[in-house]
PDB file of C-alpha atoms in Angstrom:
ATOM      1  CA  UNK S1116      -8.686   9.771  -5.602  1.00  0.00           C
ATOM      2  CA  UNK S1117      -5.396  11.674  -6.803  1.00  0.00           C
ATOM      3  CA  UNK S1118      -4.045  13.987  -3.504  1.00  0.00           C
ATOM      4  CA  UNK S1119      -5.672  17.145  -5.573  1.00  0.00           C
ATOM      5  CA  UNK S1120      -9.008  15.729  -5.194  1.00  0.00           C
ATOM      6  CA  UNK S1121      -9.168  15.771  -9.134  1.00  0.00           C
ATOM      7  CA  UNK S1122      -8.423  12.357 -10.502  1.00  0.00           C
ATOM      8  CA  UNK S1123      -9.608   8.304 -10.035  1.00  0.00           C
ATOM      9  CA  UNK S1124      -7.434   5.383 -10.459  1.00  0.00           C
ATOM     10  CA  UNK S1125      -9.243   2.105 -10.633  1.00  0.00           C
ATOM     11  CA  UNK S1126      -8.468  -1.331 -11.451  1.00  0.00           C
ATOM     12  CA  UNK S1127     -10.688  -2.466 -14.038  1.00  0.00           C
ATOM     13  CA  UNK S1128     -10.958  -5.669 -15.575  1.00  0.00           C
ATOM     14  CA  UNK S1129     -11.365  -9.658 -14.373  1.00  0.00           C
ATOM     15  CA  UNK S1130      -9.107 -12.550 -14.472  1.00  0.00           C
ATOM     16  CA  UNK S1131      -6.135 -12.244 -16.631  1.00  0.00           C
ATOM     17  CA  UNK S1132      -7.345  -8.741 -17.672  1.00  0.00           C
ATOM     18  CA  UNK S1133      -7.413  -6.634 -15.062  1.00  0.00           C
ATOM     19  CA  UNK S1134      -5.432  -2.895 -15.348  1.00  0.00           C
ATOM     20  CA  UNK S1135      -5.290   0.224 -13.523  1.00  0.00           C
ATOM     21  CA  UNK S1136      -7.063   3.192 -15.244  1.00  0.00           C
ATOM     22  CA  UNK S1137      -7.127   6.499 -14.831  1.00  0.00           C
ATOM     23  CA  UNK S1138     -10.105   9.125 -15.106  1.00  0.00           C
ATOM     24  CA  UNK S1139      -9.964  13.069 -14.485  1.00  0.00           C
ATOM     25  CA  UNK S1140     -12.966  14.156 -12.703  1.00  0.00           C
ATOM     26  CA  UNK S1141     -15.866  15.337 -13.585  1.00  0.00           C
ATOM     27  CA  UNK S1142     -15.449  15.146 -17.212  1.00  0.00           C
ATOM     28  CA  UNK S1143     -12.866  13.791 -19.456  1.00  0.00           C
ATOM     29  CA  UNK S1144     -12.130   9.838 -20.241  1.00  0.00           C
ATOM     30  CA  UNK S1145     -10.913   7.002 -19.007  1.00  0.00           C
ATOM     31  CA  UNK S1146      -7.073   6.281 -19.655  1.00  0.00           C
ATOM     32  CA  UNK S1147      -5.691   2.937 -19.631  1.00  0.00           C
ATOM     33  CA  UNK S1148      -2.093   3.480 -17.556  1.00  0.00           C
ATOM     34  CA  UNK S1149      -1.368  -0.214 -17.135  1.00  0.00           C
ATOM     35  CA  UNK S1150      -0.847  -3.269 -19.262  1.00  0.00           C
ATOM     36  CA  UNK S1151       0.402  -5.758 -17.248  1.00  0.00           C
ATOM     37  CA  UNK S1152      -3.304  -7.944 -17.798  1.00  0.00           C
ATOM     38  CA  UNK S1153      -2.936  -8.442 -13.456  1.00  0.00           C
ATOM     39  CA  UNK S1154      -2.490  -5.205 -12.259  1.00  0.00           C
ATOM     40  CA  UNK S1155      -4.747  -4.165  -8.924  1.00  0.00           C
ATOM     41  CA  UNK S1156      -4.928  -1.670  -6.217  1.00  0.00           C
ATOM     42  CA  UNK S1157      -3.790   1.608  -7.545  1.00  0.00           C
ATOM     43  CA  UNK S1158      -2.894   4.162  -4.700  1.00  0.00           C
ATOM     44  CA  UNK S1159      -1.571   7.728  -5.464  1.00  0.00           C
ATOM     45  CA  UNK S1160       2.169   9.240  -4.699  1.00  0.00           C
ATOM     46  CA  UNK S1161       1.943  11.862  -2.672  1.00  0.00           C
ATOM     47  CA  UNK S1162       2.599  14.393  -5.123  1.00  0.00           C
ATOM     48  CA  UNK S1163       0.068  13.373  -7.644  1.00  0.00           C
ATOM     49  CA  UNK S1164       2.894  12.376 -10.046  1.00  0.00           C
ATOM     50  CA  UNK S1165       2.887   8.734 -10.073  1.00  0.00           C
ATOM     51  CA  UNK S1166       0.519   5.422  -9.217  1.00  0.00           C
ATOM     52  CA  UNK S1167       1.782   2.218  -7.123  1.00  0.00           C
ATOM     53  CA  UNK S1168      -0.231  -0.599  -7.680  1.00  0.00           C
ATOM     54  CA  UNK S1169       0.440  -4.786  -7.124  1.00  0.00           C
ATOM     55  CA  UNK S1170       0.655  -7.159  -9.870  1.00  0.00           C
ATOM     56  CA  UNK S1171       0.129 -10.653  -9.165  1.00  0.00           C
ATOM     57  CA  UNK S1172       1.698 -13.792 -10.285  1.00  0.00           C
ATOM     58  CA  UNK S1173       1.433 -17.155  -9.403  1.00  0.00           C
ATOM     59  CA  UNK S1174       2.166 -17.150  -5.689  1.00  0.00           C
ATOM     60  CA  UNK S1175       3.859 -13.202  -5.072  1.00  0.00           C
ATOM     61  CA  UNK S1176       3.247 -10.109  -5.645  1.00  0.00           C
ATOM     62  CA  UNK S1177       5.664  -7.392  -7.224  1.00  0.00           C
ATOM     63  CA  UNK S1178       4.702  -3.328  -6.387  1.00  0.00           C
ATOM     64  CA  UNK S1179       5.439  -0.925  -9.671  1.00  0.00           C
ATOM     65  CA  UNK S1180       4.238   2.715  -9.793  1.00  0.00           C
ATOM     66  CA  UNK S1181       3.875   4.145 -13.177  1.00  0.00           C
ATOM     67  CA  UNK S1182       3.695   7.929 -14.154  1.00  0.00           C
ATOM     68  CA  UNK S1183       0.151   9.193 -14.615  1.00  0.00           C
ATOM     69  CA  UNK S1184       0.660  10.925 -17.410  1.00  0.00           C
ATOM     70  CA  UNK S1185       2.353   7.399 -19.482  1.00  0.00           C
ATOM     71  CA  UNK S1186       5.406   8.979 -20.206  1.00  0.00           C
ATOM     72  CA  UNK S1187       7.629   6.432 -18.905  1.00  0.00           C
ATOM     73  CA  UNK S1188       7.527   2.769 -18.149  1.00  0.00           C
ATOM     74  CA  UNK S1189       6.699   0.711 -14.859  1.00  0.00           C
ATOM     75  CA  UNK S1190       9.100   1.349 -12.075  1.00  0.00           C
ATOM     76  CA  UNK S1191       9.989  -1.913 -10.196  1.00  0.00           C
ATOM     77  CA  UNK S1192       9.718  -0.695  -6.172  1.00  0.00           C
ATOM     78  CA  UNK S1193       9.047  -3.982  -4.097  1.00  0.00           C
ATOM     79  CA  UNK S1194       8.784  -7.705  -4.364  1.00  0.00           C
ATOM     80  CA  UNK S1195       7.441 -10.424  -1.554  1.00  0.00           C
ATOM     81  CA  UNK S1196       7.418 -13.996  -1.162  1.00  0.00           C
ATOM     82  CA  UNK S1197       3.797 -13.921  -0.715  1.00  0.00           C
ATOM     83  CA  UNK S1198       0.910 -11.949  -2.238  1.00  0.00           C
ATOM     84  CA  UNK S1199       0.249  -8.238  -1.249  1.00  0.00           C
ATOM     85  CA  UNK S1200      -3.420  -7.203  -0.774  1.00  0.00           C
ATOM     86  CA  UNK S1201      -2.362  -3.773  -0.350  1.00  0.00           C
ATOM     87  CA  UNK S1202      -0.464  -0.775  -0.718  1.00  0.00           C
ATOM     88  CA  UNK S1203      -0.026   2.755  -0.002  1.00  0.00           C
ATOM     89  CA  UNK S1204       2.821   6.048   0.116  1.00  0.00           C
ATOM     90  CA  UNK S1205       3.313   7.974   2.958  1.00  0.00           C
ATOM     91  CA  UNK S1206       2.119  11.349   3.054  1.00  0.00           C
ATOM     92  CA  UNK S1207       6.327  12.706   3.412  1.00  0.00           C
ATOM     93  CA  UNK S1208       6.545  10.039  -0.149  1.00  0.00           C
ATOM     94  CA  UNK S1209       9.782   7.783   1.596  1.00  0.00           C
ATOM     95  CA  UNK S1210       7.685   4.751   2.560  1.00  0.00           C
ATOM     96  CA  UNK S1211       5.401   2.348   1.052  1.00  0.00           C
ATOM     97  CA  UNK S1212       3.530   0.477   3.269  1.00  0.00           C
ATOM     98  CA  UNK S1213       2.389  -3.449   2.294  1.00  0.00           C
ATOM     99  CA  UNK S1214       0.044  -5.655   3.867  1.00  0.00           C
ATOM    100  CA  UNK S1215       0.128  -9.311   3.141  1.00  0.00           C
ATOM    101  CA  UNK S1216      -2.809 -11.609   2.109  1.00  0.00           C
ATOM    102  CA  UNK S1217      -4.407 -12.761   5.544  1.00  0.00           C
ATOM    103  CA  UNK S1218      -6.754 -15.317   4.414  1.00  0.00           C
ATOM    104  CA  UNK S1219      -4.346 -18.172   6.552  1.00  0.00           C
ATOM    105  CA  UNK S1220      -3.662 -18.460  10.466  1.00  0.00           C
ATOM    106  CA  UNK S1221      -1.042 -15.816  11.246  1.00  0.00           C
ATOM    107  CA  UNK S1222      -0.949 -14.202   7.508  1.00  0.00           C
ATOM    108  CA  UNK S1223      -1.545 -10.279   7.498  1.00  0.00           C
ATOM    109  CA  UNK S1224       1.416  -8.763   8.044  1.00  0.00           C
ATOM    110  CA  UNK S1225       2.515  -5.196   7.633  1.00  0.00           C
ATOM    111  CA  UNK S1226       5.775  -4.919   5.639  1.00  0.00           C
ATOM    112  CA  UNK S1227       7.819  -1.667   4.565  1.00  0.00           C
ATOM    113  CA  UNK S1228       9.898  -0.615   2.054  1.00  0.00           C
ATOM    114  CA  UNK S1229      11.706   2.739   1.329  1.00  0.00           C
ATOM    115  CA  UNK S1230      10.796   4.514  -1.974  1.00  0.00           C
ATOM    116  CA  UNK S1231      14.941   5.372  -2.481  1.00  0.00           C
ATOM    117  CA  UNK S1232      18.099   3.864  -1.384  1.00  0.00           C
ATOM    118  CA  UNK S1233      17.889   0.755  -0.150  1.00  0.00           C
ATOM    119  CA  UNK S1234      14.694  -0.687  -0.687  1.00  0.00           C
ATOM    120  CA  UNK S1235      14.996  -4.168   1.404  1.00  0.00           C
ATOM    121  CA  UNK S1236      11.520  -5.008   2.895  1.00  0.00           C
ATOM    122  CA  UNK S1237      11.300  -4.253   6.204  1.00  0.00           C
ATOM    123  CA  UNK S1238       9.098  -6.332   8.785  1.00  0.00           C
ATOM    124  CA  UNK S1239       6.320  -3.586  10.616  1.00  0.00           C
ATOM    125  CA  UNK S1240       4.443  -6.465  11.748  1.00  0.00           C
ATOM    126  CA  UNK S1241       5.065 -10.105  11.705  1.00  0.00           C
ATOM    127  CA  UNK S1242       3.490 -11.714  14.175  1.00  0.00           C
ATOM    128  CA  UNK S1243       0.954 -15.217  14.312  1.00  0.00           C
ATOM    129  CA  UNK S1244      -2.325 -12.486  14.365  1.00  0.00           C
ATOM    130  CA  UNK S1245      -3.747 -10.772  11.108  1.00  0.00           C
ATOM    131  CA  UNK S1246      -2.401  -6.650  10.801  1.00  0.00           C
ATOM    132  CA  UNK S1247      -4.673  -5.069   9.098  1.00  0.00           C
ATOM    133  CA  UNK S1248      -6.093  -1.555   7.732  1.00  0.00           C
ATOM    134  CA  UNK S1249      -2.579   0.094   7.878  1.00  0.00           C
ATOM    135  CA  UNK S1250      -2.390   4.138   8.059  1.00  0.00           C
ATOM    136  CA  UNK S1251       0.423   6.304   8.553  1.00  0.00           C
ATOM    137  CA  UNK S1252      -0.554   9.592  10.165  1.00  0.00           C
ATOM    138  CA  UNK S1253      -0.384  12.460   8.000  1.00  0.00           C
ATOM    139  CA  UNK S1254       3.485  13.534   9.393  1.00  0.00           C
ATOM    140  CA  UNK S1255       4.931   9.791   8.542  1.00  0.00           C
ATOM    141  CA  UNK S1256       5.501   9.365  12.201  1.00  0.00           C
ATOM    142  CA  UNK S1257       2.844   6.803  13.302  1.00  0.00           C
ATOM    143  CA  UNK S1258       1.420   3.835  12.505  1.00  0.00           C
ATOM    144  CA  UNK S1259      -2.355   2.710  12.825  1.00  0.00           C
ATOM    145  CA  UNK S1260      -3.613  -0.981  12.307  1.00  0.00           C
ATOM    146  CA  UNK S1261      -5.720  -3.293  13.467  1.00  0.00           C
ATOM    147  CA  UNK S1262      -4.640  -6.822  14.908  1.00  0.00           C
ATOM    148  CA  UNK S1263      -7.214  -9.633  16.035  1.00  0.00           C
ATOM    149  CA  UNK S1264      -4.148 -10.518  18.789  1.00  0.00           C
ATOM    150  CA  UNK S1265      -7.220 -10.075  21.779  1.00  0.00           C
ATOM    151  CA  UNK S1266      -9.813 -12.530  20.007  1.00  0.00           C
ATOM    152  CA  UNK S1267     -11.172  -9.042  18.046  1.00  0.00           C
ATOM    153  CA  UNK S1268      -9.856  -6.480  15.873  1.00  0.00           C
ATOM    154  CA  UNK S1269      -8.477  -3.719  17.937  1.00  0.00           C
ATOM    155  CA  UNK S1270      -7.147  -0.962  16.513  1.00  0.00           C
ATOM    156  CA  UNK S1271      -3.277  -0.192  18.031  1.00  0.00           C
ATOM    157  CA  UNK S1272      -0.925   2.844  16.710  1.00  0.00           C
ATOM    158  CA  UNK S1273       2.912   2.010  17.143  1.00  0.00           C
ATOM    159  CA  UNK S1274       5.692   4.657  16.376  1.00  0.00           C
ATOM    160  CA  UNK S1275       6.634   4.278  12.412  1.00  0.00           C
ATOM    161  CA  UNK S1276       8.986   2.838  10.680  1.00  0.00           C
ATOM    162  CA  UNK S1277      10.453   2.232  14.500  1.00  0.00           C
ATOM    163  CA  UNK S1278       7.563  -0.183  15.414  1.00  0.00           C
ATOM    164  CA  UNK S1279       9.479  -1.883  18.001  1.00  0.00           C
ATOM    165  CA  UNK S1280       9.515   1.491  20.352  1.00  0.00           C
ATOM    166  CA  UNK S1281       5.990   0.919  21.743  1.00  0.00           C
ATOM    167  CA  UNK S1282       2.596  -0.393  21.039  1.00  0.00           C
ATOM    168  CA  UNK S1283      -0.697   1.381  22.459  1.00  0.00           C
ATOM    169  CA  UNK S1284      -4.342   0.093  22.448  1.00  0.00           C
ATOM    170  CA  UNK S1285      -6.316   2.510  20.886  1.00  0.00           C
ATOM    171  CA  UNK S1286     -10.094   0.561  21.208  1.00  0.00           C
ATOM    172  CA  UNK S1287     -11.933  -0.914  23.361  1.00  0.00           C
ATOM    173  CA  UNK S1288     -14.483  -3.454  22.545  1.00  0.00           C
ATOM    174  CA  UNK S1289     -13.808  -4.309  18.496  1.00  0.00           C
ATOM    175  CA  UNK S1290     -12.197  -1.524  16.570  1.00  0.00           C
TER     176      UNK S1290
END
């Protein structure tokens, strides 16, 4: 859902034909946006203007974002050496945060990358346990996730993008 509450982007599609759509709510059609035939997990810019989303290949990931309205062509913003499962902008638009696949021992981590200057990844969370369900709070200053580092998911919040500064248990008990 775009940030006004008035829009949908969806991947739609199987196999090698899978593209992110757009749809303004309540009436009014879908849109085709992408046409890169593995394009998945569309999530909003902050201002409305734009959609990130992953496109697979063989064995990585690459993150574009793409106008909503078509009128320019896929912008390059991130590439792995491993597949992303997810994506999102913070709210203040200067990060994106990625989490990795974590369907192996110690995958799952939480990587950033700044939307301008220089746009190296940078490691949130690397660590032998699965990161998972990434949020930024809403003033870009704090991380949420959960780790299975006890034997369960907990969910932990660590200062962002400074993760190093601290680390605080949140749950108790699964989270």
């Amino acid at each position: 859902i775009s940030p006004d509450g008035k829009r949908l982007a969806v991947g739609v599609g199987a196999g090698s034909g899978l593209n992110i759509w757009t749809k303004q709510l309540d009436h009014g059609p879908f849109t085709r946006l992408t046409f890169g035939n593995q394009d998945r997990r569309p999530t909003w810019s902050p201002d409305g203007k734009a959609v990130a989303f992953i496109r697979d290949s063989a064995s990585t990931s690459d993150v574009y974002s793409r106008p909503v309205d078509g009128s320019g062509p896929d912008r390059f913003l991130a590439r792995l050496d491993r597949q992303v499962q997810e994506v999102f902008w913070t709210t203040d638009g200067k990060w994106l945060v990625l989490r990795t696949d974590n369907g192996g021992p110690g995958a799952g981590d939480l990587i950033g990358v700044r939307t301008k200057g220089d746009t190296t990844p940078v490691p949130l969370l690397t660590s032998a346990f699965s990161e998972t369900h990434p949020a930024v709070s809403p003033d870009s200053r704090w991380l949420a996730y959960t780790s299975n580092e006890s034997g369960v998911n907990e969910v932990y919040v660590r200062p962002f993008p400074n993760t190093n500064r601290g680390r605080w248990q949140v749950s108790n008990g699964g989270g």
